[in-house]
PDB file of C-alpha atoms in Angstrom:
ATOM      1  CA  UNK A  14      94.481 105.416  73.283  1.00  0.00           C
ATOM      2  CA  UNK A  15      95.875 106.882  76.575  1.00  0.00           C
ATOM      3  CA  UNK A  16      96.516 110.527  76.792  1.00  0.00           C
ATOM      4  CA  UNK A  17     100.173 111.538  77.096  1.00  0.00           C
ATOM      5  CA  UNK A  18      99.694 112.678  80.638  1.00  0.00           C
ATOM      6  CA  UNK A  19      97.842 109.354  81.461  1.00  0.00           C
ATOM      7  CA  UNK A  20     100.349 107.307  79.399  1.00  0.00           C
ATOM      8  CA  UNK A  21     103.464 108.876  80.818  1.00  0.00           C
ATOM      9  CA  UNK A  22     102.490 107.312  84.303  1.00  0.00           C
ATOM     10  CA  UNK A  23     101.554 103.824  82.977  1.00  0.00           C
ATOM     11  CA  UNK A  24     104.110 102.952  80.195  1.00  0.00           C
ATOM     12  CA  UNK A  25     106.943 100.537  81.529  1.00  0.00           C
ATOM     13  CA  UNK A  26     107.725  97.042  82.728  1.00  0.00           C
ATOM     14  CA  UNK A  27     105.091  94.926  84.519  1.00  0.00           C
ATOM     15  CA  UNK A  28     105.043  91.656  85.991  1.00  0.00           C
ATOM     16  CA  UNK A  29     101.764  90.021  84.812  1.00  0.00           C
ATOM     17  CA  UNK A  30      99.802  87.214  86.755  1.00  0.00           C
ATOM     18  CA  UNK A  31      96.517  85.750  86.711  1.00  0.00           C
ATOM     19  CA  UNK A  32      93.540  85.637  89.136  1.00  0.00           C
ATOM     20  CA  UNK A  33      90.929  83.219  87.843  1.00  0.00           C
ATOM     21  CA  UNK A  34      90.469  83.962  84.145  1.00  0.00           C
ATOM     22  CA  UNK A  35      91.713  87.623  84.554  1.00  0.00           C
ATOM     23  CA  UNK A  36      95.048  88.828  83.897  1.00  0.00           C
ATOM     24  CA  UNK A  37      96.706  91.581  85.962  1.00  0.00           C
ATOM     25  CA  UNK A  38      99.925  93.493  85.977  1.00  0.00           C
ATOM     26  CA  UNK A  39     102.053  95.316  88.511  1.00  0.00           C
ATOM     27  CA  UNK A  40     104.808  97.543  87.961  1.00  0.00           C
ATOM     28  CA  UNK A  41     108.131  95.607  88.187  1.00  0.00           C
ATOM     29  CA  UNK A  42     109.691  98.291  90.447  1.00  0.00           C
ATOM     30  CA  UNK A  43     107.177  97.357  93.023  1.00  0.00           C
ATOM     31  CA  UNK A  44     108.105  93.688  92.846  1.00  0.00           C
ATOM     32  CA  UNK A  45     110.656  92.355  95.404  1.00  0.00           C
ATOM     33  CA  UNK A  46     110.426  88.704  94.734  1.00  0.00           C
ATOM     34  CA  UNK A  47     108.362  85.772  93.678  1.00  0.00           C
ATOM     35  CA  UNK A  48     108.044  82.708  95.850  1.00  0.00           C
ATOM     36  CA  UNK A  49     106.284  79.430  96.162  1.00  0.00           C
ATOM     37  CA  UNK A  50     103.177  79.450  98.334  1.00  0.00           C
ATOM     38  CA  UNK A  51     104.434  78.554 101.867  1.00  0.00           C
ATOM     39  CA  UNK A  52     102.540  78.203 105.063  1.00  0.00           C
ATOM     40  CA  UNK A  53     101.091  81.395 106.316  1.00  0.00           C
ATOM     41  CA  UNK A  54     100.533  82.069 110.117  1.00  0.00           C
ATOM     42  CA  UNK A  55      97.143  83.326 110.645  1.00  0.00           C
ATOM     43  CA  UNK A  56      96.649  86.341 112.826  1.00  0.00           C
ATOM     44  CA  UNK A  57      93.744  86.661 114.979  1.00  0.00           C
ATOM     45  CA  UNK A  58      90.996  89.487 114.450  1.00  0.00           C
ATOM     46  CA  UNK A  59      92.229  90.322 110.869  1.00  0.00           C
ATOM     47  CA  UNK A  60      89.863  90.534 107.916  1.00  0.00           C
ATOM     48  CA  UNK A  61      89.272  87.461 105.741  1.00  0.00           C
ATOM     49  CA  UNK A  62      91.306  89.161 102.879  1.00  0.00           C
ATOM     50  CA  UNK A  63      94.576  88.707 105.119  1.00  0.00           C
ATOM     51  CA  UNK A  64      95.725  85.086 105.121  1.00  0.00           C
ATOM     52  CA  UNK A  65      98.146  85.970 107.690  1.00  0.00           C
ATOM     53  CA  UNK A  66     101.901  86.542 107.917  1.00  0.00           C
ATOM     54  CA  UNK A  67     105.035  84.909 106.882  1.00  0.00           C
ATOM     55  CA  UNK A  68     108.652  85.293 108.093  1.00  0.00           C
ATOM     56  CA  UNK A  69     110.864  86.574 105.278  1.00  0.00           C
ATOM     57  CA  UNK A  70     114.411  86.523 106.488  1.00  0.00           C
ATOM     58  CA  UNK A  71     113.434  87.671 109.688  1.00  0.00           C
ATOM     59  CA  UNK A  72     110.936  90.209 108.782  1.00  0.00           C
ATOM     60  CA  UNK A  73     107.091  89.839 109.342  1.00  0.00           C
ATOM     61  CA  UNK A  74     105.303  90.297 105.989  1.00  0.00           C
ATOM     62  CA  UNK A  75     101.494  90.311 105.758  1.00  0.00           C
ATOM     63  CA  UNK A  76     100.044  88.187 103.130  1.00  0.00           C
ATOM     64  CA  UNK A  77      96.757  89.015 101.408  1.00  0.00           C
ATOM     65  CA  UNK A  78      94.530  86.865  99.277  1.00  0.00           C
ATOM     66  CA  UNK A  79      93.772  88.821  96.029  1.00  0.00           C
ATOM     67  CA  UNK A  80      90.855  86.878  95.159  1.00  0.00           C
ATOM     68  CA  UNK A  81      89.133  87.843  98.317  1.00  0.00           C
ATOM     69  CA  UNK A  82      90.387  91.428  98.074  1.00  0.00           C
ATOM     70  CA  UNK A  83      88.724  91.682  94.610  1.00  0.00           C
ATOM     71  CA  UNK A  84      85.399  90.075  95.894  1.00  0.00           C
ATOM     72  CA  UNK A  85      86.104  86.723  94.299  1.00  0.00           C
ATOM     73  CA  UNK A  86      85.968  83.209  96.123  1.00  0.00           C
ATOM     74  CA  UNK A  87      88.933  82.407  98.171  1.00  0.00           C
ATOM     75  CA  UNK A  88      92.048  81.262  96.447  1.00  0.00           C
ATOM     76  CA  UNK A  89      92.169  77.544  95.939  1.00  0.00           C
ATOM     77  CA  UNK A  90      95.795  76.640  95.912  1.00  0.00           C
ATOM     78  CA  UNK A  91      97.373  74.835  93.032  1.00  0.00           C
ATOM     79  CA  UNK A  92     100.970  73.999  92.046  1.00  0.00           C
ATOM     80  CA  UNK A  93     101.140  77.289  90.217  1.00  0.00           C
ATOM     81  CA  UNK A  94      99.933  79.542  93.163  1.00  0.00           C
ATOM     82  CA  UNK A  95     102.560  81.742  94.591  1.00  0.00           C
ATOM     83  CA  UNK A  96     103.252  84.621  96.551  1.00  0.00           C
ATOM     84  CA  UNK A  97     104.471  87.928  95.005  1.00  0.00           C
ATOM     85  CA  UNK A  98     106.268  90.065  97.390  1.00  0.00           C
ATOM     86  CA  UNK A  99     105.585  93.768  96.586  1.00  0.00           C
ATOM     87  CA  UNK A 100     106.589  97.122  98.122  1.00  0.00           C
ATOM     88  CA  UNK A 101     103.738  99.349  99.295  1.00  0.00           C
ATOM     89  CA  UNK A 102     104.978 102.735 100.862  1.00  0.00           C
ATOM     90  CA  UNK A 103     108.373 101.035 101.844  1.00  0.00           C
ATOM     91  CA  UNK A 104     106.750  98.057 103.452  1.00  0.00           C
ATOM     92  CA  UNK A 105     106.864  94.577 102.024  1.00  0.00           C
ATOM     93  CA  UNK A 106     103.528  92.935 101.482  1.00  0.00           C
ATOM     94  CA  UNK A 107     102.825  89.359  99.909  1.00  0.00           C
ATOM     95  CA  UNK A 108      99.959  88.958  97.553  1.00  0.00           C
ATOM     96  CA  UNK A 109      98.691  85.332  96.768  1.00  0.00           C
ATOM     97  CA  UNK A 110      97.888  84.843  93.040  1.00  0.00           C
ATOM     98  CA  UNK A 111      97.028  81.927  90.898  1.00  0.00           C
ATOM     99  CA  UNK A 112     100.010  82.119  88.506  1.00  0.00           C
ATOM    100  CA  UNK A 113     102.799  84.455  87.487  1.00  0.00           C
ATOM    101  CA  UNK A 114     102.948  85.029  83.685  1.00  0.00           C
ATOM    102  CA  UNK A 115     105.841  87.039  82.574  1.00  0.00           C
ATOM    103  CA  UNK A 116     107.469  90.524  82.604  1.00  0.00           C
ATOM    104  CA  UNK A 117     106.165  92.496  79.733  1.00  0.00           C
ATOM    105  CA  UNK A 118     107.124  96.004  78.521  1.00  0.00           C
ATOM    106  CA  UNK A 119     103.955  97.943  77.927  1.00  0.00           C
ATOM    107  CA  UNK A 120     103.937 101.035  75.841  1.00  0.00           C
ATOM    108  CA  UNK A 121     101.772 104.098  76.912  1.00  0.00           C
ATOM    109  CA  UNK A 122      99.841 103.947  73.642  1.00  0.00           C
ATOM    110  CA  UNK A 123      98.808 100.337  74.653  1.00  0.00           C
ATOM    111  CA  UNK A 124      97.016 101.583  77.699  1.00  0.00           C
ATOM    112  CA  UNK A 125      93.384 102.587  77.842  1.00  0.00           C
ATOM    113  CA  UNK A 126      91.910 104.346  80.912  1.00  0.00           C
ATOM    114  CA  UNK A 127      90.058 102.086  83.251  1.00  0.00           C
ATOM    115  CA  UNK A 128      86.439 101.573  82.533  1.00  0.00           C
ATOM    116  CA  UNK A 129      83.919 102.782  85.099  1.00  0.00           C
ATOM    117  CA  UNK A 130      82.141  99.259  85.055  1.00  0.00           C
ATOM    118  CA  UNK A 131      82.701  95.653  84.637  1.00  0.00           C
ATOM    119  CA  UNK A 132      85.771  94.934  86.629  1.00  0.00           C
ATOM    120  CA  UNK A 133      86.068  93.227  89.984  1.00  0.00           C
ATOM    121  CA  UNK A 134      88.591  95.864  90.896  1.00  0.00           C
ATOM    122  CA  UNK A 135      87.571  99.419  91.923  1.00  0.00           C
ATOM    123  CA  UNK A 136      88.581 101.749  89.134  1.00  0.00           C
ATOM    124  CA  UNK A 137      90.822 103.921  91.490  1.00  0.00           C
ATOM    125  CA  UNK A 138      92.865 100.859  92.073  1.00  0.00           C
ATOM    126  CA  UNK A 139      93.596 100.604  88.327  1.00  0.00           C
ATOM    127  CA  UNK A 140      96.373 102.596  86.376  1.00  0.00           C
ATOM    128  CA  UNK A 141      94.500 101.439  83.064  1.00  0.00           C
ATOM    129  CA  UNK A 142      93.932  98.440  80.822  1.00  0.00           C
ATOM    130  CA  UNK A 143      96.776  97.335  78.633  1.00  0.00           C
ATOM    131  CA  UNK A 144      95.643  95.811  75.279  1.00  0.00           C
ATOM    132  CA  UNK A 145      97.963  93.606  73.106  1.00  0.00           C
ATOM    133  CA  UNK A 146      97.646  90.692  70.879  1.00  0.00           C
ATOM    134  CA  UNK A 147      97.731  88.531  74.139  1.00  0.00           C
ATOM    135  CA  UNK A 148      94.483  90.155  75.350  1.00  0.00           C
ATOM    136  CA  UNK A 149      93.703  92.661  78.064  1.00  0.00           C
ATOM    137  CA  UNK A 150      95.558  93.029  81.300  1.00  0.00           C
ATOM    138  CA  UNK A 151      94.306  95.108  84.293  1.00  0.00           C
ATOM    139  CA  UNK A 152      97.216  97.239  85.549  1.00  0.00           C
ATOM    140  CA  UNK A 153      97.063  97.580  89.219  1.00  0.00           C
ATOM    141  CA  UNK A 154      97.952 100.609  91.245  1.00  0.00           C
ATOM    142  CA  UNK A 155      99.247  98.247  93.994  1.00  0.00           C
ATOM    143  CA  UNK A 156      99.643 101.076  96.583  1.00  0.00           C
ATOM    144  CA  UNK A 157      95.986 101.805  96.452  1.00  0.00           C
ATOM    145  CA  UNK A 158      94.868  97.993  96.260  1.00  0.00           C
ATOM    146  CA  UNK A 159      96.768  97.448  99.463  1.00  0.00           C
ATOM    147  CA  UNK A 160      95.972 100.426 101.703  1.00  0.00           C
ATOM    148  CA  UNK A 161      99.002 101.400 103.973  1.00  0.00           C
ATOM    149  CA  UNK A 162      96.661 101.473 107.064  1.00  0.00           C
ATOM    150  CA  UNK A 163      95.490  97.886 106.327  1.00  0.00           C
ATOM    151  CA  UNK A 164      99.113  96.688 105.954  1.00  0.00           C
ATOM    152  CA  UNK A 165     100.206  98.483 109.223  1.00  0.00           C
ATOM    153  CA  UNK A 166      97.307  97.170 111.309  1.00  0.00           C
ATOM    154  CA  UNK A 167      98.098  93.367 110.128  1.00  0.00           C
ATOM    155  CA  UNK A 168     101.679  93.818 110.895  1.00  0.00           C
ATOM    156  CA  UNK A 169     101.282  95.373 114.225  1.00  0.00           C
ATOM    157  CA  UNK A 170      98.783  92.712 115.256  1.00  0.00           C
ATOM    158  CA  UNK A 171     101.137  89.949 114.104  1.00  0.00           C
ATOM    159  CA  UNK A 172     104.123  91.667 116.201  1.00  0.00           C
ATOM    160  CA  UNK A 173     101.812  91.967 119.148  1.00  0.00           C
ATOM    161  CA  UNK A 174     100.721  88.360 119.147  1.00  0.00           C
ATOM    162  CA  UNK A 175     104.365  87.316 118.677  1.00  0.00           C
ATOM    163  CA  UNK A 176     105.567  89.349 121.596  1.00  0.00           C
ATOM    164  CA  UNK A 177     102.605  88.044 123.738  1.00  0.00           C
ATOM    165  CA  UNK A 178     103.603  84.362 123.060  1.00  0.00           C
TER     166      UNK A 178
END
């Protein structure tokens, strides 16, 4: 069971999604929108984890492949693959996931501290593991998963290549 100090920071509403066979959750207040997978413009000299950028209502938004971010093989798009646009330090970032599940209300007493082993995700990127009758979900600290410096460098590179064109 989560301690009250730990639990106070992890209880709440989460958007849940799948990557491969694993289920994840991200705080609903970090989610701006969910959209179908659309063509992404590749940005030269960016890491493989960065698929590229999209133009979202006139704003350049970097898009990350969460499979690659967590050391899995690259995402193979299906009709369920989508982009979740999340907020990271007041910047919008797209994350490509295999499928979106649902919004769930997770109580603090349903959350266990992250394990020190066994997950594809570094433990400092996890808020905890939510357990319920539906199984276990890894709750992501999305601001740690998508480091601000990484997001800024991709956005800057995209804007530089756009202005050079």
